[in-house]
PDB file of C-alpha atoms and ligand atoms in Angstrom:
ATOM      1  CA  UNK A   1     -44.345  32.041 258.126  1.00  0.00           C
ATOM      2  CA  UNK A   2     -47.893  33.026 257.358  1.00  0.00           C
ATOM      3  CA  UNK A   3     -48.807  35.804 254.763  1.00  0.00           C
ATOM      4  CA  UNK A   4     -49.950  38.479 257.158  1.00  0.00           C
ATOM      5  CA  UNK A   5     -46.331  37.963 259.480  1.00  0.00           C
ATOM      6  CA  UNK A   6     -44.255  38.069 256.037  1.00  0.00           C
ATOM      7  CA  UNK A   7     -46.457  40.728 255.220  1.00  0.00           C
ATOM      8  CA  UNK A   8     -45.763  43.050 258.333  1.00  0.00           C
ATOM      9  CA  UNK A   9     -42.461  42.057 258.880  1.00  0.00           C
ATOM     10  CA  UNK A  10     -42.138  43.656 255.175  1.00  0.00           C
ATOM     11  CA  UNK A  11     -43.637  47.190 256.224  1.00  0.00           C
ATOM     12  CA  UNK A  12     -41.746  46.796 260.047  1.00  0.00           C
ATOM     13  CA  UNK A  13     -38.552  46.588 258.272  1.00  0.00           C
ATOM     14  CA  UNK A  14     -38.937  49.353 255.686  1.00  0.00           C
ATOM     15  CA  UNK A  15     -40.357  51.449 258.651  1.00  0.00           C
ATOM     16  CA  UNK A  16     -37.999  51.433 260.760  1.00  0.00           C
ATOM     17  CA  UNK A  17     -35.196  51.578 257.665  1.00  0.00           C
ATOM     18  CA  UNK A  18     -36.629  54.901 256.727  1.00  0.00           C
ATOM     19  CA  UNK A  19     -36.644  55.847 260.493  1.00  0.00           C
ATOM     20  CA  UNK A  20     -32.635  55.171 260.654  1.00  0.00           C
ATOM     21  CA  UNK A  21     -32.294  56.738 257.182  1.00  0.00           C
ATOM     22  CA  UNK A  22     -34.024  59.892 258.903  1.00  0.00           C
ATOM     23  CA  UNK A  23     -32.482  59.912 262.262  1.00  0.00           C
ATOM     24  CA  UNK A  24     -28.805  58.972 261.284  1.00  0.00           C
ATOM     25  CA  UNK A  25     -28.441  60.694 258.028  1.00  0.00           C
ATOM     26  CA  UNK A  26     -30.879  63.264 257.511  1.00  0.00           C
ATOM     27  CA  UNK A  27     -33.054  61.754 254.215  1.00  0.00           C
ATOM     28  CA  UNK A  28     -36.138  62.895 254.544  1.00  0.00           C
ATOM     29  CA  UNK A  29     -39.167  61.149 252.575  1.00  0.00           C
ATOM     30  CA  UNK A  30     -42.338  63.164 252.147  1.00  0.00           C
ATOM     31  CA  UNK A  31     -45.699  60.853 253.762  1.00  0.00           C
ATOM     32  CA  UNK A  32     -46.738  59.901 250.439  1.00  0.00           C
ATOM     33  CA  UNK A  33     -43.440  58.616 249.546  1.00  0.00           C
ATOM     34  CA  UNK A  34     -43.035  56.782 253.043  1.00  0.00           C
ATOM     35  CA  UNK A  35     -46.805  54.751 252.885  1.00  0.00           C
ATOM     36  CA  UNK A  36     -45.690  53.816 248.970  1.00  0.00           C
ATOM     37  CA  UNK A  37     -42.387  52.418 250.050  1.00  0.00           C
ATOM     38  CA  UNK A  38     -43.893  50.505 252.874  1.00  0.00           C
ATOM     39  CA  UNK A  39     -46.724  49.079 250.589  1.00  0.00           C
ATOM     40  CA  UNK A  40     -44.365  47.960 248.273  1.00  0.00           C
ATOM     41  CA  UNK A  41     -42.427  46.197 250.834  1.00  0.00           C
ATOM     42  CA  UNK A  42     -45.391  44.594 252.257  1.00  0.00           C
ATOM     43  CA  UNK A  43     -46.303  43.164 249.185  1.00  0.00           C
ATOM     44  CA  UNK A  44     -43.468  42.309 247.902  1.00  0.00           C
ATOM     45  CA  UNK A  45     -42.619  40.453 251.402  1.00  0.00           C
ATOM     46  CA  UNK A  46     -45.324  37.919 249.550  1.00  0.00           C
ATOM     47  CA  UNK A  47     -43.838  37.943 246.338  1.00  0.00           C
ATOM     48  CA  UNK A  48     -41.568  34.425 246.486  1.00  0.00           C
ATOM     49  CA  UNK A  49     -44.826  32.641 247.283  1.00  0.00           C
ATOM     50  CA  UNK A  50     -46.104  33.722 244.142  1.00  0.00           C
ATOM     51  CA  UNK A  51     -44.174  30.536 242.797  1.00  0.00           C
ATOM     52  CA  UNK A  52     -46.872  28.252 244.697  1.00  0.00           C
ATOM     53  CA  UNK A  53     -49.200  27.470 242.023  1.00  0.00           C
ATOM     54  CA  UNK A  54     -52.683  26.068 241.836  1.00  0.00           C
ATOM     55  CA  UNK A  55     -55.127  24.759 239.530  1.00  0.00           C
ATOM     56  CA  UNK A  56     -55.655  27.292 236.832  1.00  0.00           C
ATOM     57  CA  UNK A  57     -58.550  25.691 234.947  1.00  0.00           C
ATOM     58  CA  UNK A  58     -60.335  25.366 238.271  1.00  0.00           C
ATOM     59  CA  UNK A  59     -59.422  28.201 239.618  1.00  0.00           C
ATOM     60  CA  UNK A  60     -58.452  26.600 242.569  1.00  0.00           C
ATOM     61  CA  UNK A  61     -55.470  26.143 245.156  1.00  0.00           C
ATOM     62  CA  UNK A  62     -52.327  28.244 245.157  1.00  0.00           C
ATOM     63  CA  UNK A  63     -50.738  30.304 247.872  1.00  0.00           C
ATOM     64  CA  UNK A  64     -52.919  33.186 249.468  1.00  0.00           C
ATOM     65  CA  UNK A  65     -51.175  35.597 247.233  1.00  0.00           C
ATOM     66  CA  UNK A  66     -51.629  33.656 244.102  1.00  0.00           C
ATOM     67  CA  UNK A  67     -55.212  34.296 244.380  1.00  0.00           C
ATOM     68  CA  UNK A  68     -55.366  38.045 244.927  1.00  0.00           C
ATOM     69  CA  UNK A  69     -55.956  39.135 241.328  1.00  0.00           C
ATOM     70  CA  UNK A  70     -58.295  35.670 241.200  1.00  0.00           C
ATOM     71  CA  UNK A  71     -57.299  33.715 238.368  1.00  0.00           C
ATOM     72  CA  UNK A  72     -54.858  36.415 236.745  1.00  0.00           C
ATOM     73  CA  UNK A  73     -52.359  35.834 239.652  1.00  0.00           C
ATOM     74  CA  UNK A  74     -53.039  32.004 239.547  1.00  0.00           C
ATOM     75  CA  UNK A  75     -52.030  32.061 236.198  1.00  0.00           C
ATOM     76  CA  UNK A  76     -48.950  33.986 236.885  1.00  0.00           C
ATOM     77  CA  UNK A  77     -48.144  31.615 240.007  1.00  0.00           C
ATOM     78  CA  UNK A  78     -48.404  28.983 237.344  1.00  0.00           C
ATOM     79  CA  UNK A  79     -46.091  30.566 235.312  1.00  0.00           C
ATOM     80  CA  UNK A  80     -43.611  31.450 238.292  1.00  0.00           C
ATOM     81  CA  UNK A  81     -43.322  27.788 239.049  1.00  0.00           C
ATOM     82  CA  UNK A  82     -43.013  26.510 236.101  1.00  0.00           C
ATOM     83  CA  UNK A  83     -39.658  28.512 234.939  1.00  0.00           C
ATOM     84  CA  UNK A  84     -38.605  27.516 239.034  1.00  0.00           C
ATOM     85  CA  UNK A  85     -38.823  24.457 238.129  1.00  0.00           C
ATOM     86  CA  UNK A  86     -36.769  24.410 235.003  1.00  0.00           C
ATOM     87  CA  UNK A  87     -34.067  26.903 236.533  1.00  0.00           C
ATOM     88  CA  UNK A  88     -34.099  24.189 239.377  1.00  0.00           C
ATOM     89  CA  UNK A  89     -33.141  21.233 236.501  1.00  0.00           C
ATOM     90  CA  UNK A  90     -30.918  23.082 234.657  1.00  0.00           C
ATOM     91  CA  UNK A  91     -28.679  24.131 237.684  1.00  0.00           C
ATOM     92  CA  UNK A  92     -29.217  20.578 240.071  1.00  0.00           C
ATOM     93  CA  UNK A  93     -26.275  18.491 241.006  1.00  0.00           C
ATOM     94  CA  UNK A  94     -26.036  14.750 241.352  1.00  0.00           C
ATOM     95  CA  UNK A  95     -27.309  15.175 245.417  1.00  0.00           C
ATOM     96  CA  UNK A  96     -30.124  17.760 244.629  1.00  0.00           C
ATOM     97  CA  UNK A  97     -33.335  15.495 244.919  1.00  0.00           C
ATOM     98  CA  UNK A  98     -35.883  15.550 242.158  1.00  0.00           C
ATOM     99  CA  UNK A  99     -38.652  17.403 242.639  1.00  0.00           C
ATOM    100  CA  UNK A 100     -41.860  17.948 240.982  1.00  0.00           C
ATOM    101  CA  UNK A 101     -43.194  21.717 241.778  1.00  0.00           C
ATOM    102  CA  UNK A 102     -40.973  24.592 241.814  1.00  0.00           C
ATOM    103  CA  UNK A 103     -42.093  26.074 245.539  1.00  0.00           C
ATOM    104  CA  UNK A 104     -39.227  27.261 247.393  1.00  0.00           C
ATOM    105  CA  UNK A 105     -36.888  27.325 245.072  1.00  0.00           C
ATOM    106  CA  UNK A 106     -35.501  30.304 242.838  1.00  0.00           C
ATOM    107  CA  UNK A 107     -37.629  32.972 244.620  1.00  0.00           C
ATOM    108  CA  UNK A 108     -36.270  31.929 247.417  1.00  0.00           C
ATOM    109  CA  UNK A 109     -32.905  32.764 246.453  1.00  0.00           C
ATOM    110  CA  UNK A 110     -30.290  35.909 246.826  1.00  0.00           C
ATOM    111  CA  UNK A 111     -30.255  36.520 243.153  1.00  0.00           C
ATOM    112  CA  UNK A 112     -33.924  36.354 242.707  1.00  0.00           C
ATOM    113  CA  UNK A 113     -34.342  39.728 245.197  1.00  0.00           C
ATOM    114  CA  UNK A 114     -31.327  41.359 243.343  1.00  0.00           C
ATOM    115  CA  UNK A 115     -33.220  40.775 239.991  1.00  0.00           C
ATOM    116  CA  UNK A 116     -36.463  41.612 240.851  1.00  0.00           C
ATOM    117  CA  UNK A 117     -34.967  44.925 242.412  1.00  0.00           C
ATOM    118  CA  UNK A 118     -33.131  45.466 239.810  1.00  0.00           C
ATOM    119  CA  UNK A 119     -35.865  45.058 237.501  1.00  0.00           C
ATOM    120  CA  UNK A 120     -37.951  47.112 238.919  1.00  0.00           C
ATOM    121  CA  UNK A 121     -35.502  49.995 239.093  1.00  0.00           C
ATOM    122  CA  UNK A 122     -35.080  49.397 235.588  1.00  0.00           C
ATOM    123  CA  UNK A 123     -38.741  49.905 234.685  1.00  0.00           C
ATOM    124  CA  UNK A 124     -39.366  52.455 237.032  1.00  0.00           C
ATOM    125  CA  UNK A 125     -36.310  54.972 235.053  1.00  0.00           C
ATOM    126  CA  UNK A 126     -37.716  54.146 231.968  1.00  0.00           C
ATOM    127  CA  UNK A 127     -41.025  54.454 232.063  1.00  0.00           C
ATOM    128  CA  UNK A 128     -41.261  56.883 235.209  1.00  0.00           C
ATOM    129  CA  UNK A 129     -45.056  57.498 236.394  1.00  0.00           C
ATOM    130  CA  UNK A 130     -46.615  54.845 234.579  1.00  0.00           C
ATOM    131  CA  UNK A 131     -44.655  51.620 235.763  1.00  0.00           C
ATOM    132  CA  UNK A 132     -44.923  53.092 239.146  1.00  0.00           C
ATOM    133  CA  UNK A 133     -48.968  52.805 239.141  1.00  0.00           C
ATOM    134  CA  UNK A 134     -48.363  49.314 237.879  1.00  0.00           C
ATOM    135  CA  UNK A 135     -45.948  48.309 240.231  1.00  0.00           C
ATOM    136  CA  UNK A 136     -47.901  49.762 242.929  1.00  0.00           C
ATOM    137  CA  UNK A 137     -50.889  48.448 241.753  1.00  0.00           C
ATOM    138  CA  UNK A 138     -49.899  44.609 241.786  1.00  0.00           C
ATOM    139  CA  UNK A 139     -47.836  45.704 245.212  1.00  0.00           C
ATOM    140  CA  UNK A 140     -50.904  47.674 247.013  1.00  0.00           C
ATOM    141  CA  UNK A 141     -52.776  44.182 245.840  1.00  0.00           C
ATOM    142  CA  UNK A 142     -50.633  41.679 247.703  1.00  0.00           C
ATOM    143  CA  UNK A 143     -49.668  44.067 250.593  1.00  0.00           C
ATOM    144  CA  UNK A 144     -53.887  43.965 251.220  1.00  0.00           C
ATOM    145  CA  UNK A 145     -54.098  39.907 250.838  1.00  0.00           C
ATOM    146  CA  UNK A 146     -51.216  39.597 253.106  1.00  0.00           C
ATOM    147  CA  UNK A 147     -52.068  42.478 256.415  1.00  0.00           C
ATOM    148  CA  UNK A 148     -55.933  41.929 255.404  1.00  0.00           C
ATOM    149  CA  UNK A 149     -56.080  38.160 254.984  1.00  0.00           C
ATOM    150  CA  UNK A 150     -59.680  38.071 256.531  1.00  0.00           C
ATOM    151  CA  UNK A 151     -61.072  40.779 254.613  1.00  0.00           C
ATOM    152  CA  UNK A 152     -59.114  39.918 251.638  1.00  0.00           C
ATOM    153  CA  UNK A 153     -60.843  36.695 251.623  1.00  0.00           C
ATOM    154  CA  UNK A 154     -64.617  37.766 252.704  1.00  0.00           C
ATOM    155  CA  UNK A 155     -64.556  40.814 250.032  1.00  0.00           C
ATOM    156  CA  UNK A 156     -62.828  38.283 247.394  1.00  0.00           C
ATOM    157  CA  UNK A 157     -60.091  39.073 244.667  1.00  0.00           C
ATOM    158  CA  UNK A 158     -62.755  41.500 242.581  1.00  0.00           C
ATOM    159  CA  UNK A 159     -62.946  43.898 245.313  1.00  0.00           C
ATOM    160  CA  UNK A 160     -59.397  43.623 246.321  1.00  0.00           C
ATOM    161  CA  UNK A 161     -57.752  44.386 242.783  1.00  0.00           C
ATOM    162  CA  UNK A 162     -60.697  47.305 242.543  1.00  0.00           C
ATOM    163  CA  UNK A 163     -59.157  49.084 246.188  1.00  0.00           C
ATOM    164  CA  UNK A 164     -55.769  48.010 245.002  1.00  0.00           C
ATOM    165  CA  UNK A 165     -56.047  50.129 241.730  1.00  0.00           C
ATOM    166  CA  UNK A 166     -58.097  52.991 243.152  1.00  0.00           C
ATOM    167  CA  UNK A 167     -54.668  53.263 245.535  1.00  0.00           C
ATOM    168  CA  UNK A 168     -52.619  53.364 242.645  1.00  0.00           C
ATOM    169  CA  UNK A 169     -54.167  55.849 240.992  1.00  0.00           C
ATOM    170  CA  UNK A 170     -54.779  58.288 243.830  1.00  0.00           C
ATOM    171  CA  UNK A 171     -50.837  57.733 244.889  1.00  0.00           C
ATOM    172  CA  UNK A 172     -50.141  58.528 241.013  1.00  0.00           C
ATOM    173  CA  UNK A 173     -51.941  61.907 240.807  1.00  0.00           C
ATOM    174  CA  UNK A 174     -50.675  62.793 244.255  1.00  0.00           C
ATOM    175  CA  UNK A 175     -46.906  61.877 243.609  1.00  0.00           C
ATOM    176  CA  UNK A 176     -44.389  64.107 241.753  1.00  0.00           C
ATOM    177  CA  UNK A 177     -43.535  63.872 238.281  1.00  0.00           C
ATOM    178  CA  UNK A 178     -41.218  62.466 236.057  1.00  0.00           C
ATOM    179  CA  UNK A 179     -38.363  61.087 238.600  1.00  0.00           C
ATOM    180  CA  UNK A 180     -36.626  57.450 238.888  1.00  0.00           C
ATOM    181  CA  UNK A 181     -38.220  56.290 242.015  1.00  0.00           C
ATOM    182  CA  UNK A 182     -35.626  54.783 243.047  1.00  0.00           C
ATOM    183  CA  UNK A 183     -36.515  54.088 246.964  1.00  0.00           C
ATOM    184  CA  UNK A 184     -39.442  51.591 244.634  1.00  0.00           C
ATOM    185  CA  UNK A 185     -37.007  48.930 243.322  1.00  0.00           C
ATOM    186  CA  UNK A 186     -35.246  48.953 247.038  1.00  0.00           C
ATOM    187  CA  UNK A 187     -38.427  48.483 248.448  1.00  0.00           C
ATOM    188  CA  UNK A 188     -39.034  45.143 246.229  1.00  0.00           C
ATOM    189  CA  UNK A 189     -36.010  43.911 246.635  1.00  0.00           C
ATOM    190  CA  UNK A 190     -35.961  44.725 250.261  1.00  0.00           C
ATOM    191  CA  UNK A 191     -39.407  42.914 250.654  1.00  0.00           C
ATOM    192  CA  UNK A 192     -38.272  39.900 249.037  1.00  0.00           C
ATOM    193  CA  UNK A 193     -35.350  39.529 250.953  1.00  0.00           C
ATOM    194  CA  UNK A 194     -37.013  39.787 254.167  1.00  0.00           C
ATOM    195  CA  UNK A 195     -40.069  37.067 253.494  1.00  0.00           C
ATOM    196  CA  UNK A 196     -36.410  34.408 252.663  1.00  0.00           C
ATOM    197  CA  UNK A 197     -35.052  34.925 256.276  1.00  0.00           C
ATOM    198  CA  UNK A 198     -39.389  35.010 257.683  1.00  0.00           C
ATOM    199  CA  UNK A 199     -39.210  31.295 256.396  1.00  0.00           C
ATOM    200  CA  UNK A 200     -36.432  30.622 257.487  1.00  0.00           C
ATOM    201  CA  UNK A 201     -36.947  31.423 261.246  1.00  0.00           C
ATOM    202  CA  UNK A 202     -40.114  29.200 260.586  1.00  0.00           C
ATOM    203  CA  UNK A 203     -38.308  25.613 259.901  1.00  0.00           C
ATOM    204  CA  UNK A 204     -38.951  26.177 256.156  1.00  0.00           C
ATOM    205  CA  UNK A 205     -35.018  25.276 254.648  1.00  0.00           C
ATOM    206  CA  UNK A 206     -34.801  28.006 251.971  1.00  0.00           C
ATOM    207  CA  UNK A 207     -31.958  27.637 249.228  1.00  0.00           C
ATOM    208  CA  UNK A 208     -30.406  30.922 250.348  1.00  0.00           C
ATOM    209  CA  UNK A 209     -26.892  29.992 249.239  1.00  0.00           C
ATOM    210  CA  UNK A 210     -27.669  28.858 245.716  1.00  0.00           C
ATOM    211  CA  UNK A 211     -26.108  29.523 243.216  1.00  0.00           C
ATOM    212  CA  UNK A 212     -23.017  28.260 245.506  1.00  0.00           C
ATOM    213  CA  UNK A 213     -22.530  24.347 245.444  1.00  0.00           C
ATOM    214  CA  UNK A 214     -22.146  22.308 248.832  1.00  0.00           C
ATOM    215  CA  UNK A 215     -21.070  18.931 248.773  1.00  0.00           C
ATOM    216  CA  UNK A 216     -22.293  18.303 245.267  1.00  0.00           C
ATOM    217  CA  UNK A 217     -25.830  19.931 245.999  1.00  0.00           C
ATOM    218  CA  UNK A 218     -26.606  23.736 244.503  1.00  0.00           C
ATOM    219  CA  UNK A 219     -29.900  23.573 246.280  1.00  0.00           C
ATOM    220  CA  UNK A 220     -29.318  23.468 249.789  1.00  0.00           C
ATOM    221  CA  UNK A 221     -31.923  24.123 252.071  1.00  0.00           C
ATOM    222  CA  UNK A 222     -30.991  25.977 255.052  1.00  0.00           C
ATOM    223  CA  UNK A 223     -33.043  26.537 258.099  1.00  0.00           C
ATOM    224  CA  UNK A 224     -32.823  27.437 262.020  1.00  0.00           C
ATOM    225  CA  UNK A 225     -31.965  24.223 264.070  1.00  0.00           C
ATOM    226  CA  UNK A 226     -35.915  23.220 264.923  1.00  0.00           C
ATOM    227  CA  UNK A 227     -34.845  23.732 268.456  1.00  0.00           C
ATOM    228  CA  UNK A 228     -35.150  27.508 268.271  1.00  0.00           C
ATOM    229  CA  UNK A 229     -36.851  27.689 265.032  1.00  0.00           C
ATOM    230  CA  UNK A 230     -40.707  29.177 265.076  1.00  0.00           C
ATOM    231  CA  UNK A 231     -43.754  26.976 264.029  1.00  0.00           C
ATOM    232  CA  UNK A 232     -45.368  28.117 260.729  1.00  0.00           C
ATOM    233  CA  UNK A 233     -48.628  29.190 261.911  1.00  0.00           C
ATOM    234  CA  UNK A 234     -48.254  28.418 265.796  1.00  0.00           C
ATOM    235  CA  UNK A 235     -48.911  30.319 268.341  1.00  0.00           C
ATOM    236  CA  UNK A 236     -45.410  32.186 269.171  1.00  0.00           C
ATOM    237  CA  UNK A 237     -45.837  33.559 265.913  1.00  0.00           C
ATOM    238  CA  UNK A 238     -49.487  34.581 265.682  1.00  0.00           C
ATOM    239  CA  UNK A 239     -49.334  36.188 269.224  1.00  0.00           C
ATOM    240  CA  UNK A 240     -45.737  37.369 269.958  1.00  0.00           C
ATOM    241  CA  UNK A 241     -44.169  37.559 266.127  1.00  0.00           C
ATOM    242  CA  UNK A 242     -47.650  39.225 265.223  1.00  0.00           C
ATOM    243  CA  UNK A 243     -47.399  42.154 268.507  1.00  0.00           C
ATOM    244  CA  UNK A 244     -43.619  42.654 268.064  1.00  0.00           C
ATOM    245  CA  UNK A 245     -43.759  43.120 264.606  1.00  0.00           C
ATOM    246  CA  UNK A 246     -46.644  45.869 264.999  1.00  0.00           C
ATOM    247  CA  UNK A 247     -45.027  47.546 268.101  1.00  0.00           C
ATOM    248  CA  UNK A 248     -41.917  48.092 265.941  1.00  0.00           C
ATOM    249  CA  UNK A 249     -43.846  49.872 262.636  1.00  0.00           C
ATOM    250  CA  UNK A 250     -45.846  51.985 265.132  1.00  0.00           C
ATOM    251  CA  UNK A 251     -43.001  53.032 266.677  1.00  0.00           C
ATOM    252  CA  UNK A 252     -41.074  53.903 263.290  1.00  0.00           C
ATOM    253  CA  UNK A 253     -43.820  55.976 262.448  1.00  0.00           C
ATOM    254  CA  UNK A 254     -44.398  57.920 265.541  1.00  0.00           C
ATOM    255  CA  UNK A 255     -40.646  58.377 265.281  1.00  0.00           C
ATOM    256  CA  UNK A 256     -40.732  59.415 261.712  1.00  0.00           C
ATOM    257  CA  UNK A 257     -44.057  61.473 262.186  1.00  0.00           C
ATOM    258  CA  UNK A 258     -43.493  62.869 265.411  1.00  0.00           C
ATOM    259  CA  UNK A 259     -40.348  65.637 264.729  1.00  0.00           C
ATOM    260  CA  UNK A 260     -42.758  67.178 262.156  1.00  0.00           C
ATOM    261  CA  UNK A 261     -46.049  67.280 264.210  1.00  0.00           C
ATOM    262  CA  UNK A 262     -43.899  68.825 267.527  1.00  0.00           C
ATOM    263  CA  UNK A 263     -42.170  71.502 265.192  1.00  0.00           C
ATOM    264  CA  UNK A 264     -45.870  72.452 264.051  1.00  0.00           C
ATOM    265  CA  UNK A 265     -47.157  72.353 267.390  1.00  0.00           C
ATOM    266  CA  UNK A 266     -44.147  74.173 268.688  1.00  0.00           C
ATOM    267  CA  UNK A 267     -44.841  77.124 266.258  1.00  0.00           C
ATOM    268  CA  UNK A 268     -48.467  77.542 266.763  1.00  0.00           C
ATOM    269  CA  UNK A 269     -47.398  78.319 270.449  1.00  0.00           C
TER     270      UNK A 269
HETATM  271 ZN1   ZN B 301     -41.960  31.395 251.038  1.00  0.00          ZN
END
């Protein structure tokens, strides 16, 4: 899959997650707290393609995300593939082939969401306000790259990481105080898992059931048959994966908006 589908399929799914949350069981999130959540899960539907690095020095190559904070995030993406890499080595059995670049590996895997979640729940009760403006800083940045991908590339990585912090900081004097911000560490973790199962539809095998050996391999890469499995950038996914994914987040939204907006209108009448 292509940044801007892992990117919308990331805000479609925590749309229409919040609109279940709503409908079913009552939890209400105030419309600040609902965009935040979805940026976060947009961007963070990028994040495992952070481990596709480039060439630092040259500031050059990479995945689309790796080069939305320019040659910060290349760096990082450099980083990211790197410890892949090793975590790959250290874990391989005798039929895991050798490989030379990290990509699709240990972002890829269950784990990887649960830690990053995790991690970011962890940061988010310690440190309250002020991890949240990072978090939704780097987020805000990759959700942009990914939905934006033309702009994102005309304005170049300046502009984006200047929008991406002036976000932040408006979302931070706008949200409430000291709280743990939980629904944030969900929404990373969420995000992650869905871009996994977006290449995985696309014919991309993904080492979802690592760390759980198969036939002396930890690393197995499952996929969709390529029968029914989607093209990478083809057409069926540009057009129809594209529209459906939209239709569903504009229909969350009208369903989460709407109650509200026809109890106002209701009253003024
Ligand atoms: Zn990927």
């Amino acid at each position: 899959m292509m940044g801007p589908s892992h990117a919308l399929s990331g805000a479609a799914v925590w749309l229409s997650g919040s609109w279940a949350l709503q409908h079913f069981y009552d939890y209400e999130q105030s419309p600040l707290a609902l965009a935040v959540g979805t940026a976060v899960c947009s961007g963070a539907a990028l994040l495992p393609d952070l481990d596709l690095s480039g060439k630092v020095t040259r500031n050059r190559g990479g995945a689309t995300v790796a080069r939305t904070f320019g040659v910060f995030s290349l760096f990082v993406a450099e980083v990211v593939e790197k410890i892949s890499l090793g975590v790959y080595y250290a874990t391989k059995l005798s039929r895991d082939p050798r490989r030379n670049n990290g990509h699709r590996t240990l972002t890829h895997t269950i784990p990887f969401t649960v830690l990053v979640g995790w991690g970011t729940t962890t940061l988010c009760a310690s440190y309250g306000k002020w991890a949240v403006i990072g978090i939704l800083f780097f987020m805000i940045g990759l959700a942009l790259r990914g939905l934006f991908d033309k702009w994102a590339e005309r304005a170049g990585w300046l502009i984006v990481t200047l929008v991406s912090a002036g976000a932040a900081s408006f979302t931070a004097a706008n949200l409430p105080g000291d709280r743990g911000y939980p629904m944030i560490g969900l929404a990373v973790g969420v995000g992650s898992f869905v871009h996994i199962i977006g290449d995985m539809i696309t014919r991309a095998g993904v080492p979802i059931l690592w760390p759980i050996p198969i036939k002396r391999r930890m690393w197995t890469p499952i996929s969709l048959p390529d029968r029914i499995a989607l093209r990478a950038g083809g057409k069926t996914e540009i057009v129809f994966v594209r529209t459906a994914l939209t239709v569903v987040s504009v229909l969350a939204t009208l369903g989460l908006v709407a109650p509200s907006v026809l109890q106002k209108f209701n009253l003024d009448i």
